[in-house]
Tab-separated table of C-alpha atoms in Angstrom:
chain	number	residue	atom	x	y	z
E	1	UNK	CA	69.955	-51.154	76.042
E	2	UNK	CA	70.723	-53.089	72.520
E	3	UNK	CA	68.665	-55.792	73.708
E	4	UNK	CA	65.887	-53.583	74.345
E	5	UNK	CA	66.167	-51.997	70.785
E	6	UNK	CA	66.673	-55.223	69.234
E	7	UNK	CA	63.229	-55.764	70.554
E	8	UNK	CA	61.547	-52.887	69.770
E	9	UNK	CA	63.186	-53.270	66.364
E	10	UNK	CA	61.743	-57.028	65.554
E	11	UNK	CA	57.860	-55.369	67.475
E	12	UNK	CA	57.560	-52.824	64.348
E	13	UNK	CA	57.212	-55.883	61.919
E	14	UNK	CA	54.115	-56.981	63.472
E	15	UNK	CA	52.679	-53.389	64.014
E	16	UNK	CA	53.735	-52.190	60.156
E	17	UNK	CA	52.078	-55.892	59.449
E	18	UNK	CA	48.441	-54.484	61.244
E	19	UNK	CA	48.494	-51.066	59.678
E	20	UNK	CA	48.833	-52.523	56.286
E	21	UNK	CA	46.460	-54.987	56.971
E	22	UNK	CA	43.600	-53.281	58.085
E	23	UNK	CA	43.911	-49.990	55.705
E	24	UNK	CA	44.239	-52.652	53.034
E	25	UNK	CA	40.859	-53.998	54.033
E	26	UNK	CA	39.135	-51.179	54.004
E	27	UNK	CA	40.068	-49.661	50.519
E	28	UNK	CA	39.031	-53.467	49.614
E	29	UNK	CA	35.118	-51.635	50.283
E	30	UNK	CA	36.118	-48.152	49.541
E	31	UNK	CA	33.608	-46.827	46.504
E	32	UNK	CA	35.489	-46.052	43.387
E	33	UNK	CA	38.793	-46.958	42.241
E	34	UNK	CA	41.494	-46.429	40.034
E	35	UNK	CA	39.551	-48.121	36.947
E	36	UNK	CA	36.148	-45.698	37.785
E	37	UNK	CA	38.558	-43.083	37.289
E	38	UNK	CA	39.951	-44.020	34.273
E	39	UNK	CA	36.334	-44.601	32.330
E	40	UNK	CA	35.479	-41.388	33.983
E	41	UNK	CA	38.640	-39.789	31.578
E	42	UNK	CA	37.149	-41.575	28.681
E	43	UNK	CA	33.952	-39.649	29.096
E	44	UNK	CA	35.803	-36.365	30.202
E	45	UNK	CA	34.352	-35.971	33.094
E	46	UNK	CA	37.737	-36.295	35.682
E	47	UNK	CA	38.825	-33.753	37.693
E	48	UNK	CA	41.672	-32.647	39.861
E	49	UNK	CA	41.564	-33.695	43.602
E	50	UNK	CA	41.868	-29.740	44.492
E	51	UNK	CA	39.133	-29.097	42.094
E	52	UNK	CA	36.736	-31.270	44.169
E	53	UNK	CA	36.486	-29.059	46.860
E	54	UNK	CA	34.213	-26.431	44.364
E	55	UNK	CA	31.872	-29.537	44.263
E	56	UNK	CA	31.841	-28.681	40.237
E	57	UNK	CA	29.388	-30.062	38.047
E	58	UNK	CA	32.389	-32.186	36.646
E	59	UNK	CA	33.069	-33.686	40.287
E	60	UNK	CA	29.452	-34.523	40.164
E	61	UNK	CA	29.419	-36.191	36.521
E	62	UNK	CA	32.575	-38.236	37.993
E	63	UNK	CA	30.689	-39.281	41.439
E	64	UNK	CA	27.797	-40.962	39.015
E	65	UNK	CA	30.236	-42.618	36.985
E	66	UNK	CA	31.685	-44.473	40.529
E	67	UNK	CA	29.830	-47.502	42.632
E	68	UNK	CA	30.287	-49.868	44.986
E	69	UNK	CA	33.004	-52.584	43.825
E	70	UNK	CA	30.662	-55.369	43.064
E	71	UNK	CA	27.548	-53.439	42.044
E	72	UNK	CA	26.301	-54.146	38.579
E	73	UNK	CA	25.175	-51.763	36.421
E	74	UNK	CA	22.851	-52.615	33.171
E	75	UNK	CA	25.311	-53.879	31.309
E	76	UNK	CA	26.726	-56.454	33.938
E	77	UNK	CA	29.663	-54.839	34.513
E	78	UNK	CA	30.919	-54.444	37.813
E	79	UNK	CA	31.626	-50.867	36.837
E	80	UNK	CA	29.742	-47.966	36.367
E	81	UNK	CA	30.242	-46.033	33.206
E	82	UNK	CA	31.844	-49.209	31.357
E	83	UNK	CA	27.984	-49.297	29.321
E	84	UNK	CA	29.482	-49.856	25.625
E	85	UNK	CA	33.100	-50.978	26.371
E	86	UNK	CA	34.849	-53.859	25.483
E	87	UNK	CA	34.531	-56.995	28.267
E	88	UNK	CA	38.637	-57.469	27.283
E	89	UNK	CA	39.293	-53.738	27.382
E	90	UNK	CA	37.714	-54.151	31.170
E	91	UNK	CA	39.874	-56.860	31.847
E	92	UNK	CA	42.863	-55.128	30.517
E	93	UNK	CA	42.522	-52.004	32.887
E	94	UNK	CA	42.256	-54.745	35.651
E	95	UNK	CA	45.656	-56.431	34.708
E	96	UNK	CA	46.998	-53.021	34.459
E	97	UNK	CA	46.386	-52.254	38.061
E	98	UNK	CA	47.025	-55.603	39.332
E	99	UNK	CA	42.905	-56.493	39.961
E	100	UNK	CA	42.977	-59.585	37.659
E	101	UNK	CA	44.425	-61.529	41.108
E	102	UNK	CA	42.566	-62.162	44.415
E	103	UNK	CA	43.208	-59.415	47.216
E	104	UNK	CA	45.045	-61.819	49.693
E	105	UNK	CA	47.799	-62.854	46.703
E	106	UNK	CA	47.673	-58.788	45.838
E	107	UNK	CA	48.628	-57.786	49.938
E	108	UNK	CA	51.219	-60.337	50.378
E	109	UNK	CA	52.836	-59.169	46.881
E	110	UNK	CA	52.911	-55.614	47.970
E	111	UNK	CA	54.099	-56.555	51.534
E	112	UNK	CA	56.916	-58.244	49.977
E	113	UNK	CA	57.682	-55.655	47.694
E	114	UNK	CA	57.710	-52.642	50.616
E	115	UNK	CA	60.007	-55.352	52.601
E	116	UNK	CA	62.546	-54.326	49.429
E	117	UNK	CA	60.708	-50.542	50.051
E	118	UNK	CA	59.721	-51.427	46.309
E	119	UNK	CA	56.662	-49.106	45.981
E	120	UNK	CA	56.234	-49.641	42.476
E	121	UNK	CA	54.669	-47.325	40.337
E	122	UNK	CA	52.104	-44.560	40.303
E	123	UNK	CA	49.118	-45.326	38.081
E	124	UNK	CA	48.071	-41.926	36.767
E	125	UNK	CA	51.599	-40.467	36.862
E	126	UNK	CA	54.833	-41.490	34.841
E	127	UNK	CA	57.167	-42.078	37.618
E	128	UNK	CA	58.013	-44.465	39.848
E	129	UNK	CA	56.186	-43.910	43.683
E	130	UNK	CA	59.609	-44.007	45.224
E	131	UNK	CA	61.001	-40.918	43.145
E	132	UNK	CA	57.562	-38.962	43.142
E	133	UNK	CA	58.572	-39.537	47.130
E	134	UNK	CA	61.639	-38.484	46.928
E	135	UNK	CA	60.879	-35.428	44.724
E	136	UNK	CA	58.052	-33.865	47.550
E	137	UNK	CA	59.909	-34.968	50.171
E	138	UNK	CA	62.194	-31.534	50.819
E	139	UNK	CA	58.971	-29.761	51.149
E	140	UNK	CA	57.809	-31.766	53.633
E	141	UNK	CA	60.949	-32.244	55.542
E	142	UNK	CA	61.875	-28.074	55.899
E	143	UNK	CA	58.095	-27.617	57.240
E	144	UNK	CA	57.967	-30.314	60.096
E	145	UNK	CA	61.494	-29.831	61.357
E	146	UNK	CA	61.809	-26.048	61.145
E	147	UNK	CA	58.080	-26.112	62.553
E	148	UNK	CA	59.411	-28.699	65.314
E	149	UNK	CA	62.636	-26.581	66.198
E	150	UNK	CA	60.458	-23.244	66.340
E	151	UNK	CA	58.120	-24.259	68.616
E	152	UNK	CA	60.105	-26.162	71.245
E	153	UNK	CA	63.225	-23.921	71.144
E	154	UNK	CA	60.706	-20.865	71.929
E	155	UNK	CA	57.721	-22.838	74.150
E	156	UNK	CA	60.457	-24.810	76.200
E	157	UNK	CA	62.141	-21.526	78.027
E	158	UNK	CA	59.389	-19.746	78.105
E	159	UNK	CA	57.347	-22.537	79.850
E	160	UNK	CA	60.078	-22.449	82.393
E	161	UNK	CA	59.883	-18.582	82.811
E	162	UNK	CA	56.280	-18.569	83.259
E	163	UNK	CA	56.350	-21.891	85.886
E	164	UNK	CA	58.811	-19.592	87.256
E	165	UNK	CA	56.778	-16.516	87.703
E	166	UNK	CA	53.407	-18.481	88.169
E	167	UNK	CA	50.164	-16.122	88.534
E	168	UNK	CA	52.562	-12.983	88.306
E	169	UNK	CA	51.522	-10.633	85.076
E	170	UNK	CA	53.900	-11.522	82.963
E	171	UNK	CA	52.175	-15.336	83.111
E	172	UNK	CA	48.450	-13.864	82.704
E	173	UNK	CA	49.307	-12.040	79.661
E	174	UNK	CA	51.279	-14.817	78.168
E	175	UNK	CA	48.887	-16.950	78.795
E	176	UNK	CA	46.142	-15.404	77.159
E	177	UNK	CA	48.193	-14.564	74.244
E	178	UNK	CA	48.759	-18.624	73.942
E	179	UNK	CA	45.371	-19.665	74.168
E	180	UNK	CA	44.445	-17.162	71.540
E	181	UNK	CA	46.722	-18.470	69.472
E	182	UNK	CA	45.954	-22.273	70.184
E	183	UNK	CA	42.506	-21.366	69.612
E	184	UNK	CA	42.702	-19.832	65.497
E	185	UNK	CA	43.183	-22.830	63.389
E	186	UNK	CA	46.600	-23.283	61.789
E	187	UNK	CA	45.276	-22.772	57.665
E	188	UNK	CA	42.926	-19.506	59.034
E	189	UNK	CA	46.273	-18.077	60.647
E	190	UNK	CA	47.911	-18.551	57.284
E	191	UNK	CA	44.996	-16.880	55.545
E	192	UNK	CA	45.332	-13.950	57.734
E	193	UNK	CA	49.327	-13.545	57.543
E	194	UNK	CA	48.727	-14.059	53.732
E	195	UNK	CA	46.296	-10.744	53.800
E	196	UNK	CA	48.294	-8.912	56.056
E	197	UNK	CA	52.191	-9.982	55.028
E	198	UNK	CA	52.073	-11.386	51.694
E	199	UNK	CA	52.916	-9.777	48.185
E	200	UNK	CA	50.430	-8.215	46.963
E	201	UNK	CA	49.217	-7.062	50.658
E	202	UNK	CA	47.747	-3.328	51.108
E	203	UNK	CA	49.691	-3.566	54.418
E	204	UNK	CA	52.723	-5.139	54.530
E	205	UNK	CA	54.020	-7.350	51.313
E	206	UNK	CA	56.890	-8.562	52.617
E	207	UNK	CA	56.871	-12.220	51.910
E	208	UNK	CA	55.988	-14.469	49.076
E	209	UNK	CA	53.402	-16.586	48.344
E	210	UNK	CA	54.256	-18.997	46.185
E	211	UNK	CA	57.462	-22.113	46.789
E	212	UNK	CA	60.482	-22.537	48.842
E	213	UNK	CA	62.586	-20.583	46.317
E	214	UNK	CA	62.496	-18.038	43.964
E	215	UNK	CA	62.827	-18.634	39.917
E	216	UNK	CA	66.696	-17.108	40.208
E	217	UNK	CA	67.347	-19.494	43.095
E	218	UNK	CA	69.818	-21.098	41.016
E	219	UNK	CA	72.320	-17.921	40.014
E	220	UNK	CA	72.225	-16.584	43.879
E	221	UNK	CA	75.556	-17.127	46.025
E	222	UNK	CA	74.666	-19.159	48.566
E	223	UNK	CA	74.367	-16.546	51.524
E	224	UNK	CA	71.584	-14.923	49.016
E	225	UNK	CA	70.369	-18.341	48.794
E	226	UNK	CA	69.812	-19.141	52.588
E	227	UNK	CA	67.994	-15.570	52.653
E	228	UNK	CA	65.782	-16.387	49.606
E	229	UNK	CA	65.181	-19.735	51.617
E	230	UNK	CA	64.004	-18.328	54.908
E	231	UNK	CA	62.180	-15.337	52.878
E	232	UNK	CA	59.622	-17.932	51.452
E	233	UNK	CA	59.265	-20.424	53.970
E	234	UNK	CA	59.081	-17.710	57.247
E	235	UNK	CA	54.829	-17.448	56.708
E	236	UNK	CA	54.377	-21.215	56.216
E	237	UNK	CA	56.148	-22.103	59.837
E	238	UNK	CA	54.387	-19.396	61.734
E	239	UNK	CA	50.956	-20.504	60.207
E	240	UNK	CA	52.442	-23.896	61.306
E	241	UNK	CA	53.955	-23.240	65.306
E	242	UNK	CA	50.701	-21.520	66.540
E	243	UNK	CA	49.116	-24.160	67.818
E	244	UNK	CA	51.885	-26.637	68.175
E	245	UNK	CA	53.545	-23.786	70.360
E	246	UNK	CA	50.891	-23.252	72.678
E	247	UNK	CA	50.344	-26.727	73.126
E	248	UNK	CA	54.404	-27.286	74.027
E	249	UNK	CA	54.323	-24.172	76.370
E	250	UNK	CA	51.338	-24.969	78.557
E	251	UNK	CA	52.888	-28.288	78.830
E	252	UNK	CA	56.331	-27.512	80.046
E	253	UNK	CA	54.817	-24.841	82.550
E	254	UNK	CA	52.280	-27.245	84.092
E	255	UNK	CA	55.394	-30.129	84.392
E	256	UNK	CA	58.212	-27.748	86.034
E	257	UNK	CA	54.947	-26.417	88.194
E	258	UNK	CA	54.343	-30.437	89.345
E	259	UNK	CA	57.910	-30.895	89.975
E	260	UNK	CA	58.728	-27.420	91.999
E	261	UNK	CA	56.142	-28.317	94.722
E	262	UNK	CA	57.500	-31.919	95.353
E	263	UNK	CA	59.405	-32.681	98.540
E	264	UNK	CA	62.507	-33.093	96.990
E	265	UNK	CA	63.023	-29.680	96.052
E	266	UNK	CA	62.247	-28.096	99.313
E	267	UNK	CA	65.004	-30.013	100.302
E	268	UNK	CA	67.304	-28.897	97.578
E	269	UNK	CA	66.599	-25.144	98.548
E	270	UNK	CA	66.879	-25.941	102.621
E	271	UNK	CA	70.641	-27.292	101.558
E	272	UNK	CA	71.670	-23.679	100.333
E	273	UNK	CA	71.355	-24.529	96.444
E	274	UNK	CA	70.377	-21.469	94.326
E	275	UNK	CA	66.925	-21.310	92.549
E	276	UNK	CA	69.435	-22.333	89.336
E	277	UNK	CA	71.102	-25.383	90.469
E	278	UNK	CA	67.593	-26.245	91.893
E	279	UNK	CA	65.837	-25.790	88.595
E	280	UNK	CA	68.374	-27.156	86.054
E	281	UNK	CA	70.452	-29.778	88.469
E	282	UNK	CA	67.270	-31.247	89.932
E	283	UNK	CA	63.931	-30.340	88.236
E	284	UNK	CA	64.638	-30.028	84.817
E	285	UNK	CA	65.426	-33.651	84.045
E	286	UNK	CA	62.393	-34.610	85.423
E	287	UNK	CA	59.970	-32.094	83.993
E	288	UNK	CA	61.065	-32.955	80.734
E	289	UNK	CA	60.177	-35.940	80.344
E	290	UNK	CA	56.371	-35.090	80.031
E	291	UNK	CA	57.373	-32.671	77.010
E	292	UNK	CA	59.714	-35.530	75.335
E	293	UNK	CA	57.098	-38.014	75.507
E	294	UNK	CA	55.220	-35.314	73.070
E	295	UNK	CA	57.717	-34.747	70.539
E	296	UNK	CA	56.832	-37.614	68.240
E	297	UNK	CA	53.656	-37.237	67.714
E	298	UNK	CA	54.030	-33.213	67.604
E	299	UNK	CA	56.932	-34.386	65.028
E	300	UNK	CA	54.622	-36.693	62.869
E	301	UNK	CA	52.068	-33.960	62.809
E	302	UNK	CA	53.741	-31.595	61.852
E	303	UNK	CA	55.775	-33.701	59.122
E	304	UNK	CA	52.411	-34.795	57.551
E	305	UNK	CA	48.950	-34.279	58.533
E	306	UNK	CA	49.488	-30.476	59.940
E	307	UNK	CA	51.234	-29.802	56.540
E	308	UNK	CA	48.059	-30.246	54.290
E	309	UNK	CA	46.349	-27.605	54.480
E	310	UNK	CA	49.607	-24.971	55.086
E	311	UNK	CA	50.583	-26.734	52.005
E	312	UNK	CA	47.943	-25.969	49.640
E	313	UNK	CA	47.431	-22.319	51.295
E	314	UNK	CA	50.829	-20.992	50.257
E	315	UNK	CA	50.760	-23.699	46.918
E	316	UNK	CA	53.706	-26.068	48.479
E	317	UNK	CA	53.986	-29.343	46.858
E	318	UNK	CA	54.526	-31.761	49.398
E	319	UNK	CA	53.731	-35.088	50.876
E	320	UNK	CA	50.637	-33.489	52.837
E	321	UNK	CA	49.117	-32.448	49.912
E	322	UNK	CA	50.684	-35.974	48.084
E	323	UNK	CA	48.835	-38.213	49.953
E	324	UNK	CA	45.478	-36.639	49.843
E	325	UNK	CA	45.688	-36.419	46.420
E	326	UNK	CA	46.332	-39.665	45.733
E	327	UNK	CA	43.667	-40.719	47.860
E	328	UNK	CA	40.956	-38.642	46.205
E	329	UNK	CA	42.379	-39.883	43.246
E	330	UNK	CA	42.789	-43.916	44.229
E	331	UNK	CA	46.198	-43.805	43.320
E	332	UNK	CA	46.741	-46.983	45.590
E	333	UNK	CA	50.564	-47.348	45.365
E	334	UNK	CA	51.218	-44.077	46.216
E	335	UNK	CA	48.668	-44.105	49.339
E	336	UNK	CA	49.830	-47.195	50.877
E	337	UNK	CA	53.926	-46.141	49.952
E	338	UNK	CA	53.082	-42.562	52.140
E	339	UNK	CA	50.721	-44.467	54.962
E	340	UNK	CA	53.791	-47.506	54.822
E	341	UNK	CA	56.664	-44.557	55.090
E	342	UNK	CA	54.979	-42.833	58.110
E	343	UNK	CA	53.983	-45.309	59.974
E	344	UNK	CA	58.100	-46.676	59.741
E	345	UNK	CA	58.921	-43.065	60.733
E	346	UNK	CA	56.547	-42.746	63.404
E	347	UNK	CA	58.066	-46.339	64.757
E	348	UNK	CA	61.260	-45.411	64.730
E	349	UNK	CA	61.042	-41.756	66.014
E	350	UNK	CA	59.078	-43.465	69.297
E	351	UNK	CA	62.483	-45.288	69.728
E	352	UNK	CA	64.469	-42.298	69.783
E	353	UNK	CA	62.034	-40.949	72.430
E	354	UNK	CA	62.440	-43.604	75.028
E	355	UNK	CA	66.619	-43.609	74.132
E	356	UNK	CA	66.689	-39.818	74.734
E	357	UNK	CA	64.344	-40.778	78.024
E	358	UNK	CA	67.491	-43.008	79.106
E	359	UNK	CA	69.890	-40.468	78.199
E	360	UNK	CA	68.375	-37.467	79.997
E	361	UNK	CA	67.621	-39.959	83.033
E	362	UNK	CA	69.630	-42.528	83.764
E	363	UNK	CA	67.322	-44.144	86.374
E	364	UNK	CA	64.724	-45.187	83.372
E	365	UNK	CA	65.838	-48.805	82.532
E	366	UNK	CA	63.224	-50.068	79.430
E	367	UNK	CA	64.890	-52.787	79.694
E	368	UNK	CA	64.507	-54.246	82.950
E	369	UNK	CA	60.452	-53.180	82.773
């Protein structure tokens, strides 16, 4: 076993290595940059990464203002909208952002710096990447583990109940209540629990809209605290489970069905066991493995990339809604600090996976494969 993780330890160097690498290269060509965006300040015509989805007639002032690194406008500059400014005012903003120096020295400084997980510091905010991290991070965190623990403490028994009662009404119904469910994207299920739950709702305005906690979050005892807690994050997780609960349920239900028809369980049941020992001292280890093998990448979703758009639907500031930011915005330490963190996670929770494989079935040996 410790020779296996030792292994799998020393493999994520390489594989960090290639995702750093390649994303690298391809901002390298990316249109734009952080030094587009600051001329396009000095002419006013910036906007917010949120804004850009209007398609305002700022956005569109900003988007002629940006070219191809490497295309010259009339002035010979390399960027558009630097027409009038200073050659050593250019070449300042360059040295300010670390573009004075050729891109291979500029990849092998930042791998050495995430090595120290040195992210340096954001270049259109006043704080260093590592503490704007740490500051969105809650957010984040509460959504894709509360999310996580929703959906597989609900889908899990009640993929065993319906393998269970296969093709009985109880299944059809639940069934078609799950694909419903797995068919409405996450943000328009938000939407509609916003409209038909939230404050301000001509139906029920039960929950709020806005945060994790309330302005007075700070006086409450700290039983009123875990209520005020659950009162504002309850709409974001059940915009969130939809789809990974249907997704979780039809799985366990298809992998208990597999395992209940194999010979080895007929020969459980011919021995006298009961339909429980059967299920949970033979099948269950086995079925589950098809649902662990899911859990990181349901995990990783949920912690990131499913958190965007639930994130800017009920206005939560988290690492979701971070990273695209900072992306719109070419706010390059920040991008490559979130796509850097993730990947590590997603590494190391793909560990865990196979180690809870070994734990849950002892005949799985990593190792000797």
């Amino acid at each position: 076993m410790l020779a296996y993780v030792l292994r799998r330890l020393l493999l994520m160097i390489p594989t960090l290595f290639g995702i750093m690498l390649i994303s690298f290269t391809i901002v390298q060509f990316a249109p734009g940059g952080p030094i587009e965006r600051v001329l396009a300040q000095l002419q006013g015509n910036d906007v917010s990464a949120t804004a850009r989805f209007t398609g305002g007639a700022g956005d569109l002032a900003q988007s002629n203002n940006v070219m191809q690194p490497g295309a010259a406008d009339g002035s010979g500059s390399k960027y558009r909208g630097a027409q009038g400014l200073d050659t050593k005012f250019i070449k300042q903003l360059e040295a300010q952002f670390g573009f004075d120096k050729p891109a291979p020295e500029r990849f092998w400084q930042m791998l050495k710096n995430y090595a120290r997980f040195d992210f340096g510091k954001s270049y259109f905010r006043d704080i260093s990447v590592l503490e704007l991290i740490k500051e969105k991070l809650p957010v984040s965190v509460s959504l894709g583990l509360w999310m996580t623990l929703l959906s597989y403490g609900i889908s899990i028994p009640l993929g065993i109940r319906k393998a269970m009662r296969d093709g009985s009404r109880f299944d059809v119904w639940t069934s078609a209540v799950i694909i419903i469910g797995y068919a409405i994207p996450g943000f328009l299920f938000a939407i509609l629990l916003i409209v038909l739950l939230g404050e301000g709702s001509s139906f029920l305005p039960l929950f709020p809209l806005r945060g994790l906690t309330s302005e007075h979050f700070a006086s409450l005892p700290w039983w009123s605290k875990a209520l005020d807690y659950l009162h504002h994050i309850t709409l974001p997780i059940l915009a969130m489970a939809l789809g990974a609960f249907a997704t979780s349920t039809l799985l366990t239900k298809n992998s208990f069905l597999d395992e209940i028809k194999k010979q080895y369980v007929l020969t459980a049941r011919m021995k006298g066991l009961s339909e429980t020992d059967v299920l949970y001292g033979h099948v269950f280890c086995n079925a589950m493995m098809i649902v662990i093998a899911g859990f990181p990448a349901a995990f990783i979703h949920a912690f990131f990339t499913g958190s965007l758009l639930i994130e800017t639907v009920f206005s939560l500031d988290g690492l979701g809604l971070l990273s695209f930011e900072s992306i719109i915005n070419r706010d390059y330490p920040v991008v490559f600090a979130n796509l850097y963190i993730f990947s590590l996670l997603g590494l190391v929770v793909n560990l865990l996976s196979d180690m809870v494989y070994m734990l849950i079935d002892p005949r799985i040996d990593f190792e000797g494969r």
